[in-house]
mmCIF file of C-alpha atoms in Angstrom:
data_model
loop_
_atom_site.group_PDB
_atom_site.id
_atom_site.type_symbol
_atom_site.label_atom_id
_atom_site.label_comp_id
_atom_site.label_asym_id
_atom_site.label_seq_id
_atom_site.Cartn_x
_atom_site.Cartn_y
_atom_site.Cartn_z
ATOM 1 C CA MET A 1 -34.433 -2.889 18.581
ATOM 2 C CA ARG A 2 -31.438 -5.072 17.832
ATOM 3 C CA TYR A 3 -31.064 -7.492 15.294
ATOM 4 C CA ARG A 4 -28.107 -9.839 16.244
ATOM 5 C CA ILE A 5 -27.023 -11.477 13.014
ATOM 6 C CA GLY A 6 -23.184 -12.446 12.047
ATOM 7 C CA ALA A 7 -20.667 -10.459 10.545
ATOM 8 C CA VAL A 8 -19.084 -6.850 11.035
ATOM 9 C CA LEU A 9 -18.226 -5.433 7.908
ATOM 10 C CA MET A 10 -15.563 -3.409 6.599
ATOM 11 C CA CYS A 11 -16.969 -0.233 4.946
ATOM 12 C CA ALA A 12 -14.435 1.791 3.048
ATOM 13 C CA VAL A 13 -15.289 2.946 -0.385
ATOM 14 C CA PHE A 14 -13.920 5.045 -2.756
ATOM 15 C CA LEU A 15 -15.062 7.935 -5.019
ATOM 16 C CA SER A 16 -13.440 9.355 -8.182
ATOM 17 C CA CYS A 17 -13.034 12.504 -9.938
ATOM 18 C CA GLY A 18 -10.675 12.779 -13.068
ATOM 19 C CA ASN A 19 -7.834 10.773 -12.648
ATOM 20 C CA GLN A 20 -7.750 11.392 -8.807
ATOM 21 C CA VAL A 21 -8.921 8.954 -6.291
ATOM 22 C CA TYR A 22 -10.208 10.045 -3.124
ATOM 23 C CA GLY A 23 -10.976 7.781 0.029
ATOM 24 C CA ALA A 24 -14.249 8.227 1.331
ATOM 25 C CA VAL A 25 -16.463 6.517 4.121
ATOM 26 C CA ALA A 26 -19.352 4.601 3.052
ATOM 27 C CA ASP A 27 -22.848 5.734 4.359
ATOM 28 C CA TYR A 28 -25.796 3.179 5.792
ATOM 29 C CA GLU A 29 -27.329 2.354 2.636
ATOM 30 C CA ALA A 30 -23.868 1.707 1.129
ATOM 31 C CA VAL A 31 -23.081 -0.731 3.965
ATOM 32 C CA VAL A 32 -26.502 -2.526 3.734
ATOM 33 C CA LYS A 33 -26.291 -3.072 0.130
ATOM 34 C CA ASN A 34 -22.600 -4.421 0.220
ATOM 35 C CA ALA A 35 -23.855 -6.688 2.728
ATOM 36 C CA GLU A 36 -26.773 -7.506 0.448
ATOM 37 C CA LYS A 37 -24.571 -8.069 -2.414
ATOM 38 C CA GLN A 38 -22.314 -10.516 -0.492
ATOM 39 C CA ASP A 39 -25.143 -12.028 0.765
ATOM 40 C CA LYS A 40 -23.531 -11.165 4.392
ATOM 41 C CA THR A 41 -25.745 -10.831 7.436
ATOM 42 C CA LEU A 42 -25.607 -7.391 9.440
ATOM 43 C CA GLN A 43 -25.824 -6.813 12.949
ATOM 44 C CA THR A 44 -28.202 -3.289 13.459
ATOM 45 C CA PHE A 45 -29.830 -1.745 15.994
ATOM 46 C CA GLU A 46 -31.573 1.654 16.796
ATOM 47 C CA THR A 47 -30.748 4.812 18.861
ATOM 48 C CA GLU A 48 -31.952 8.510 19.076
ATOM 49 C CA ASP A 49 -30.297 11.400 17.953
ATOM 50 C CA GLY A 50 -30.774 13.584 20.574
ATOM 51 C CA SER A 51 -33.854 15.369 19.700
ATOM 52 C CA GLY A 52 -36.325 12.235 20.055
ATOM 53 C CA LYS A 53 -35.963 10.782 16.010
ATOM 54 C CA THR A 54 -35.026 7.328 15.811
ATOM 55 C CA VAL A 55 -31.867 6.201 13.820
ATOM 56 C CA LYS A 56 -30.789 2.836 12.331
ATOM 57 C CA VAL A 57 -27.259 2.091 12.771
ATOM 58 C CA ALA A 58 -25.438 -0.726 11.141
ATOM 59 C CA ALA A 59 -22.476 -2.210 12.694
ATOM 60 C CA CYS A 60 -18.950 -2.205 11.057
ATOM 61 C CA GLY A 61 -15.461 -1.863 11.676
ATOM 62 C CA GLU A 62 -12.256 -0.085 10.424
ATOM 63 C CA THR A 63 -9.789 2.560 11.353
ATOM 64 C CA LEU A 64 -10.305 6.251 10.085
ATOM 65 C CA TYR A 65 -9.036 9.857 10.324
ATOM 66 C CA VAL A 66 -10.324 13.355 10.578
ATOM 67 C CA THR A 67 -9.837 15.537 7.830
ATOM 68 C CA ALA A 68 -11.549 18.368 8.920
ATOM 69 C CA LYS A 69 -9.907 21.533 10.661
ATOM 70 C CA THR A 70 -11.554 20.534 14.030
ATOM 71 C CA ALA A 71 -14.540 17.802 14.174
ATOM 72 C CA GLY A 72 -16.473 17.151 17.148
ATOM 73 C CA ILE A 73 -17.378 13.380 19.163
ATOM 74 C CA PHE A 74 -21.286 13.849 20.547
ATOM 75 C CA GLN A 75 -23.160 11.785 22.713
ATOM 76 C CA ALA A 76 -26.051 11.488 20.434
ATOM 77 C CA PRO A 77 -25.762 10.834 16.222
ATOM 78 C CA SER A 78 -26.376 14.888 16.021
ATOM 79 C CA GLU A 79 -24.966 18.338 16.705
ATOM 80 C CA THR A 80 -28.181 18.754 18.982
ATOM 81 C CA GLY A 81 -26.245 16.244 21.494
ATOM 82 C CA GLU A 82 -23.416 17.110 24.047
ATOM 83 C CA GLN A 83 -19.890 17.435 22.600
ATOM 84 C CA THR A 84 -17.437 15.100 24.249
ATOM 85 C CA ALA A 85 -14.759 15.661 22.548
ATOM 86 C CA SER A 86 -12.815 17.957 19.504
ATOM 87 C CA LEU A 87 -10.579 16.164 17.257
ATOM 88 C CA VAL A 88 -8.369 17.813 14.868
ATOM 89 C CA LEU A 89 -6.939 16.838 11.334
ATOM 90 C CA GLY A 90 -4.898 13.390 11.105
ATOM 91 C CA ASP A 91 -6.665 12.317 14.587
ATOM 92 C CA GLN A 92 -7.164 8.436 14.226
ATOM 93 C CA VAL A 93 -10.664 6.953 15.405
ATOM 94 C CA GLN A 94 -12.314 3.181 15.037
ATOM 95 C CA ARG A 95 -15.557 3.368 13.707
ATOM 96 C CA THR A 96 -17.870 0.576 15.029
ATOM 97 C CA GLY A 97 -21.223 1.431 13.232
ATOM 98 C CA VAL A 98 -22.920 3.655 10.613
ATOM 99 C CA CYS A 99 -25.935 5.499 10.894
ATOM 100 C CA ASP A 100 -28.731 6.084 8.362
ATOM 101 C CA ASN A 101 -28.546 10.232 9.090
ATOM 102 C CA GLY A 102 -24.890 10.753 7.878
ATOM 103 C CA TRP A 103 -23.038 10.057 10.986
ATOM 104 C CA SER A 104 -21.033 7.259 12.576
ATOM 105 C CA LYS A 105 -20.544 5.572 16.025
ATOM 106 C CA VAL A 106 -16.833 5.434 16.663
ATOM 107 C CA SER A 107 -14.299 5.333 19.696
ATOM 108 C CA TYR A 108 -11.124 7.555 20.350
ATOM 109 C CA GLN A 109 -8.510 6.853 22.691
ATOM 110 C CA GLN A 110 -7.675 9.721 24.471
ATOM 111 C CA GLY A 111 -4.434 9.060 26.909
ATOM 112 C CA ASP A 112 -6.054 6.533 29.297
ATOM 113 C CA ASP A 113 -9.305 7.033 28.485
ATOM 114 C CA LYS A 114 -11.653 5.648 25.544
ATOM 115 C CA ILE A 115 -14.142 8.207 24.419
ATOM 116 C CA ASN A 116 -17.191 6.741 22.577
ATOM 117 C CA GLY A 117 -19.639 8.758 20.705
ATOM 118 C CA TYR A 118 -20.768 9.807 17.070
ATOM 119 C CA MET A 119 -19.221 11.934 14.246
ATOM 120 C CA GLN A 120 -20.338 13.230 10.967
ATOM 121 C CA ASN A 121 -19.265 10.724 8.004
ATOM 122 C CA GLN A 122 -18.080 14.147 6.054
ATOM 123 C CA THR A 123 -15.471 14.778 8.222
ATOM 124 C CA LEU A 124 -13.787 11.285 8.480
ATOM 125 C CA SER A 125 -11.618 9.126 5.778
ATOM 126 C CA ASP A 126 -10.017 5.922 5.516
ATOM 127 C CA ASP A 127 -6.799 7.462 4.231
ATOM 128 C CA ILE A 128 -3.959 8.409 6.446
ATOM 129 C CA GLN A 129 -3.854 12.018 6.528
ATOM 130 C CA ILE A 130 -0.502 12.785 7.788
ATOM 131 C CA GLU A 131 2.826 10.921 7.406
ATOM 132 C CA PRO A 132 5.438 11.775 10.549
ATOM 133 C CA ALA A 133 8.420 13.496 9.393
ATOM 134 C CA ASP A 134 10.642 14.473 11.724
ATOM 135 C CA ASP A 135 13.759 16.890 9.898
ATOM 136 C CA GLU A 136 14.921 20.136 10.109
ATOM 137 C CA VAL A 137 14.204 21.815 6.660
ATOM 138 C CA GLU A 138 15.446 25.300 5.069
ATOM 139 C CA ILE A 139 12.815 27.478 3.477
ATOM 140 C CA LYS A 140 13.263 28.031 -0.098
ATOM 141 C CA THR A 141 10.431 30.799 -0.996
ATOM 142 C CA ASP A 142 8.471 32.981 1.559
ATOM 143 C CA SER A 143 4.955 31.452 2.090
ATOM 144 C CA SER A 144 2.181 31.892 4.630
ATOM 145 C CA ILE A 145 1.321 29.087 7.156
ATOM 146 C CA LEU A 146 -1.950 28.096 7.541
ATOM 147 C CA ASP A 147 -3.760 26.198 10.006
ATOM 148 C CA PHE A 148 -5.058 23.651 7.362
ATOM 149 C CA PRO A 149 -3.522 22.467 4.249
ATOM 150 C CA GLY A 150 -5.783 23.856 2.101
ATOM 151 C CA ARG A 151 -6.440 27.703 1.102
ATOM 152 C CA LYS A 152 -9.971 27.582 0.826
ATOM 153 C CA ASP A 153 -10.194 26.175 4.219
ATOM 154 C CA GLY A 154 -7.072 27.469 5.955
ATOM 155 C CA GLU A 155 -6.792 30.919 7.548
ATOM 156 C CA ILE A 156 -3.245 32.359 7.669
ATOM 157 C CA VAL A 157 -1.646 31.978 11.209
ATOM 158 C CA GLY A 158 2.157 33.268 10.776
ATOM 159 C CA GLU A 159 4.733 33.117 7.790
ATOM 160 C CA VAL A 160 7.659 31.928 6.779
ATOM 161 C CA LEU A 161 10.547 33.673 4.928
ATOM 162 C CA GLU A 162 13.532 32.696 2.487
ATOM 163 C CA LEU A 163 16.393 30.820 4.490
ATOM 164 C CA ASP A 164 14.434 30.000 7.783
ATOM 165 C CA GLU A 165 14.901 26.822 9.366
ATOM 166 C CA VAL A 166 11.740 25.071 10.748
ATOM 167 C CA LYS A 167 10.958 21.377 12.016
ATOM 168 C CA ARG A 168 9.081 19.675 9.849
ATOM 169 C CA THR A 169 6.453 17.166 12.012
ATOM 170 C CA GLY A 170 4.326 15.608 9.176
ATOM 171 C CA ILE A 171 3.425 15.359 5.405
ATOM 172 C CA VAL A 172 0.065 15.581 4.034
ATOM 173 C CA ASN A 173 -0.217 13.944 0.692
ATOM 174 C CA ASP A 174 3.359 14.914 -0.408
ATOM 175 C CA VAL A 175 1.950 18.511 -1.294
ATOM 176 C CA TRP A 176 1.484 20.187 2.212
ATOM 177 C CA SER A 177 4.338 19.958 5.371
ATOM 178 C CA ARG A 178 3.242 20.494 8.639
ATOM 179 C CA ILE A 179 5.849 22.299 10.552
ATOM 180 C CA GLU A 180 6.235 23.933 14.033
ATOM 181 C CA PHE A 181 6.803 27.490 14.273
ATOM 182 C CA VAL A 182 6.986 30.487 17.081
ATOM 183 C CA ASN A 183 3.943 32.400 17.035
ATOM 184 C CA ASP A 184 3.642 36.223 18.024
ATOM 185 C CA GLN A 185 3.095 35.187 21.399
ATOM 186 C CA GLY A 186 6.725 33.462 21.521
ATOM 187 C CA GLY A 187 5.123 29.922 21.501
ATOM 188 C CA THR A 188 5.477 26.963 19.553
ATOM 189 C CA GLN A 189 2.634 26.219 17.036
ATOM 190 C CA THR A 190 1.699 23.840 14.557
ATOM 191 C CA GLY A 191 0.684 24.906 10.794
ATOM 192 C CA TYR A 192 1.117 24.077 7.118
ATOM 193 C CA ILE A 193 2.946 25.265 4.160
ATOM 194 C CA PRO A 194 3.396 23.782 0.770
ATOM 195 C CA THR A 195 5.988 21.364 0.299
ATOM 196 C CA SER A 196 7.302 23.113 -2.743
ATOM 197 C CA SER A 197 8.161 25.884 -0.350
ATOM 198 C CA LEU A 198 10.973 23.699 1.263
ATOM 199 C CA ASP A 199 14.459 23.505 0.039
ATOM 200 C CA LEU A 200 14.416 19.548 -0.515
ATOM 201 C CA PRO A 201 16.339 16.996 -2.464
ATOM 202 C CA GLU A 202 14.626 16.610 -5.956
ATOM 203 C CA THR A 203 13.349 12.906 -5.150
ATOM 204 C CA GLU A 204 11.073 14.224 -2.238
ATOM 205 C CA LEU A 205 9.308 17.140 -4.193
ATOM 206 C CA THR A 206 8.834 14.736 -7.351
ATOM 207 C CA ALA A 207 5.282 14.010 -6.089
ATOM 208 C CA SER A 208 4.466 17.918 -4.847
ATOM 209 C CA ILE A 209 3.134 19.930 -7.175
ATOM 210 C CA ASP A 210 4.633 21.583 -10.202
ATOM 211 C CA GLU A 211 6.821 24.358 -9.130
ATOM 212 C CA GLU A 212 6.125 26.131 -12.081
ATOM 213 C CA LEU A 213 2.816 27.115 -11.035
ATOM 214 C CA ASP A 214 4.481 28.829 -7.781
ATOM 215 C CA ALA A 215 1.767 27.310 -5.446
ATOM 216 C CA GLY A 216 3.424 29.030 -2.809
ATOM 217 C CA THR A 217 2.139 32.569 -3.428
ATOM 218 C CA LEU A 218 -0.955 34.257 -5.105
ATOM 219 C CA HIS A 219 -0.137 37.397 -6.734
ATOM 220 C CA LYS A 220 -2.082 40.451 -6.963
ATOM 221 C CA SER A 221 -3.332 41.878 -10.088
ATOM 222 C CA SER A 222 -5.564 44.273 -11.642
ATOM 223 C CA GLY A 223 -8.426 42.106 -12.541
ATOM 224 C CA GLU A 224 -9.382 44.134 -15.226
ATOM 225 C CA GLY A 225 -10.448 41.967 -18.424
ATOM 226 C CA VAL A 226 -10.608 38.940 -16.821
ATOM 227 C CA PHE A 227 -14.447 38.354 -17.621
ATOM 228 C CA ALA A 228 -14.437 40.340 -20.961
ATOM 229 C CA ASP A 229 -15.526 37.277 -22.973
ATOM 230 C CA ALA A 230 -18.496 36.803 -20.921
ATOM 231 C CA LEU A 231 -21.402 35.646 -22.915
ATOM 232 C CA GLU A 232 -25.031 36.435 -23.578
ATOM 233 C CA ALA A 233 -26.220 32.675 -23.338
ATOM 234 C CA GLY A 234 -27.493 30.250 -20.823
ATOM 235 C CA VAL A 235 -24.679 27.919 -18.971
ATOM 236 C CA THR A 236 -23.955 24.772 -20.871
ATOM 237 C CA ILE A 237 -21.176 22.467 -19.179
ATOM 238 C CA LYS A 238 -18.989 20.152 -20.418
ATOM 239 C CA GLU A 239 -16.144 17.890 -18.722
ATOM 240 C CA GLU A 240 -12.361 18.342 -18.966
ATOM 241 C CA ASN A 241 -9.959 16.181 -17.154
ATOM 242 C CA GLY A 242 -12.264 15.745 -14.343
ATOM 243 C CA VAL A 243 -13.498 19.261 -14.145
ATOM 244 C CA GLN A 244 -16.867 20.797 -15.242
ATOM 245 C CA ILE A 245 -16.528 23.585 -17.386
ATOM 246 C CA GLY A 246 -19.280 26.248 -18.065
ATOM 247 C CA THR A 247 -19.730 28.848 -20.037
ATOM 248 C CA PRO A 248 -19.773 32.595 -19.019
ATOM 249 C CA VAL A 249 -23.118 34.178 -18.398
ATOM 250 C CA ALA A 250 -23.553 38.072 -18.699
ATOM 251 C CA ALA A 251 -25.659 39.728 -16.489
ATOM 252 C CA SER A 252 -29.150 40.942 -18.229
ATOM 253 C CA SER A 253 -29.032 44.623 -18.781
ATOM 254 C CA ASP A 254 -32.626 44.702 -17.457
ATOM 255 C CA ALA A 255 -31.353 42.930 -14.220
ATOM 256 C CA SER A 256 -32.446 44.454 -10.611
ATOM 257 C CA LEU A 257 -29.191 44.553 -8.922
ATOM 258 C CA LYS A 258 -28.215 45.372 -5.114
ATOM 259 C CA PRO A 259 -25.022 46.610 -4.637
ATOM 260 C CA LEU A 260 -23.253 44.156 -2.075
ATOM 261 C CA GLY A 261 -20.261 46.306 -1.911
ATOM 262 C CA THR A 262 -16.556 45.962 -2.613
ATOM 263 C CA PHE A 263 -14.986 42.352 -1.855
ATOM 264 C CA ARG A 264 -11.738 40.758 -2.356
ATOM 265 C CA ILE A 265 -11.873 38.236 -4.981
ATOM 266 C CA THR A 266 -9.468 35.213 -5.234
ATOM 267 C CA HIS A 267 -9.940 32.164 -7.024
ATOM 268 C CA TYR A 268 -9.617 28.107 -6.095
ATOM 269 C CA CYS A 269 -9.381 25.081 -8.316
ATOM 270 C CA PRO A 270 -10.030 21.361 -7.376
ATOM 271 C CA CYS A 271 -6.001 20.781 -6.687
ATOM 272 C CA SER A 272 -4.554 19.818 -3.533
ATOM 273 C CA ILE A 273 -2.833 23.534 -2.753
ATOM 274 C CA CYS A 274 -6.141 24.951 -3.186
ATOM 275 C CA CYS A 275 -9.094 22.470 -1.690
ATOM 276 C CA GLY A 276 -6.605 20.238 0.310
ATOM 277 C CA PRO A 277 -5.496 16.848 -0.343
ATOM 278 C CA TRP A 278 -8.893 15.108 -0.001
ATOM 279 C CA ALA A 279 -10.983 17.627 -2.081
ATOM 280 C CA ASN A 280 -13.068 15.749 -4.538
ATOM 281 C CA GLY A 281 -14.952 18.625 -6.294
ATOM 282 C CA ILE A 282 -18.063 18.523 -4.499
ATOM 283 C CA THR A 283 -18.868 21.663 -2.713
ATOM 284 C CA SER A 284 -20.563 22.581 0.803
ATOM 285 C CA THR A 285 -23.819 22.373 -0.741
ATOM 286 C CA GLY A 286 -23.413 18.944 -2.369
ATOM 287 C CA VAL A 287 -23.298 19.944 -5.715
ATOM 288 C CA THR A 288 -20.306 19.530 -8.102
ATOM 289 C CA ALA A 289 -18.480 22.962 -8.682
ATOM 290 C CA THR A 290 -18.294 24.461 -12.251
ATOM 291 C CA THR A 291 -16.084 26.867 -13.684
ATOM 292 C CA ASN A 292 -17.862 30.318 -14.752
ATOM 293 C CA HIS A 293 -20.535 29.469 -12.319
ATOM 294 C CA THR A 294 -19.350 28.267 -8.796
ATOM 295 C CA ILE A 295 -18.237 31.021 -5.959
ATOM 296 C CA ALA A 296 -17.393 30.213 -2.429
ATOM 297 C CA VAL A 297 -18.714 32.939 0.218
ATOM 298 C CA ASP A 298 -19.390 33.737 3.553
ATOM 299 C CA PRO A 299 -23.020 32.279 3.806
ATOM 300 C CA SER A 300 -23.768 34.198 6.800
ATOM 301 C CA GLN A 301 -23.451 37.233 4.099
ATOM 302 C CA ILE A 302 -24.424 35.756 0.662
ATOM 303 C CA PRO A 303 -26.888 33.069 1.469
ATOM 304 C CA TYR A 304 -26.384 29.884 -0.617
ATOM 305 C CA GLY A 305 -28.510 30.160 -4.161
ATOM 306 C CA SER A 306 -27.886 33.772 -4.365
ATOM 307 C CA GLN A 307 -26.774 34.991 -7.749
ATOM 308 C CA VAL A 308 -24.076 37.800 -7.927
ATOM 309 C CA VAL A 309 -22.977 39.481 -10.462
ATOM 310 C CA ILE A 310 -18.698 40.561 -10.557
ATOM 311 C CA ASN A 311 -17.433 42.373 -13.596
ATOM 312 C CA GLY A 312 -20.623 41.692 -15.461
ATOM 313 C CA GLN A 313 -20.539 37.866 -14.910
ATOM 314 C CA VAL A 314 -23.458 36.048 -13.288
ATOM 315 C CA TYR A 315 -22.165 33.387 -10.554
ATOM 316 C CA VAL A 316 -24.133 31.263 -7.818
ATOM 317 C CA ALA A 317 -23.037 30.909 -4.495
ATOM 318 C CA GLU A 318 -22.680 27.136 -4.087
ATOM 319 C CA ASP A 319 -19.555 27.053 -1.801
ATOM 320 C CA CYS A 320 -17.837 28.148 1.508
ATOM 321 C CA GLY A 321 -14.450 27.843 2.971
ATOM 322 C CA GLY A 322 -13.035 28.685 6.713
ATOM 323 C CA ALA A 323 -10.775 31.334 4.942
ATOM 324 C CA ILE A 324 -14.060 33.132 2.835
ATOM 325 C CA LYS A 325 -14.810 35.616 5.410
ATOM 326 C CA THR A 326 -17.018 38.817 4.939
ATOM 327 C CA ASN A 327 -16.356 40.724 1.563
ATOM 328 C CA CYS A 328 -14.517 38.014 0.438
ATOM 329 C CA ILE A 329 -15.367 35.629 -2.621
ATOM 330 C CA ASP A 330 -13.601 33.099 -4.252
ATOM 331 C CA ILE A 331 -14.203 32.156 -7.915
ATOM 332 C CA TYR A 332 -13.737 28.649 -8.788
ATOM 333 C CA VAL A 333 -11.491 27.605 -11.983
ATOM 334 C CA ALA A 334 -10.280 24.899 -13.743
ATOM 335 C CA SER A 335 -6.492 24.843 -13.197
ATOM 336 C CA HIS A 336 -4.012 26.162 -10.226
ATOM 337 C CA ALA A 337 -2.507 28.040 -13.306
ATOM 338 C CA GLU A 338 -5.503 29.897 -14.444
ATOM 339 C CA GLY A 339 -6.030 31.034 -10.593
ATOM 340 C CA GLU A 340 -2.369 32.204 -10.215
ATOM 341 C CA SER A 341 -3.185 34.144 -13.607
ATOM 342 C CA LYS A 342 -5.969 36.093 -12.539
ATOM 343 C CA GLY A 343 -4.895 36.597 -9.148
ATOM 344 C CA VAL A 344 -6.433 38.651 -6.230
ATOM 345 C CA TYR A 345 -8.277 41.918 -6.970
ATOM 346 C CA TYR A 346 -10.938 44.195 -5.277
ATOM 347 C CA THR A 347 -14.139 45.134 -7.096
ATOM 348 C CA ASP A 348 -17.440 46.017 -6.474
ATOM 349 C CA VAL A 349 -20.292 42.891 -6.163
ATOM 350 C CA TYR A 350 -23.991 43.229 -6.934
ATOM 351 C CA LEU A 351 -26.815 40.940 -6.087
ATOM 352 C CA ILE A 352 -29.497 39.877 -8.526
ATOM 353 C CA GLN A 353 -33.041 40.573 -6.914
#
């Protein structure tokens, strides 16, 4: 059914998290409410999601950019439909409609061909993701090269060493730089390193992360005593600088524990180095990350919602990341400096049954 009614609306909204503002795309409900608030007419229609369910679509028009490492365009607004294209971080699309099931109708120009289809809202943003650059730069500190600008989701694809020279092709929110490098097979590949790892004029580094945080590396540590202050109490939550701070909770002495094995423990915070420049503190399960509580896991190994014990402290599996693989756990902390000080270590992990 099609309702032909006048204007096509712009769909952009913003989400705030502490002092940061992150671009996001409006969902169906927000677009409809905005039209009602402005007393404007809205063009809508219905389509199927590929499994027989009816989806409502409201027309809108704006330029959006892919924020995910990879994102697919599908023939229908559901992953059950056929995928017609695969886009990567920074690709530009035109959004022509927003669905009531978390998807958007888009068009993408691929060479001489225009591809029309549907993409998930969570993979899109109205912020320009990568500012173009074209300069030869020298490496100031050794750094891993990631396939995505964020430690939690980026996987290591190479490394650069001090005094190496590389070509920079893009800048991501001043915090990350996209570079070209020669991979193990001798071919040219694209990856991301912290801008703070580059030898740049001071004026170019002012907007990037504080060098005192040494954001280019995570240091090893024993992990001993990290959770020595765990409390025998329920979780209470307060907010500091836009971050939810939870009190530590120690495992009960009579808890039934199942050994999961030895895990590599790392730490992440809501900064651009850890979670990417567009992080907003919301986990993959939709809840707000909380210190002393939230961990990122491989959900195929530790299901979401599981309570696990690490060095005597209870955490809940609420997040995931592309770099979080089998026998790896990333613990959410309040700041980058705190994550650096706690470092990387190996310890036994238990599941509360």
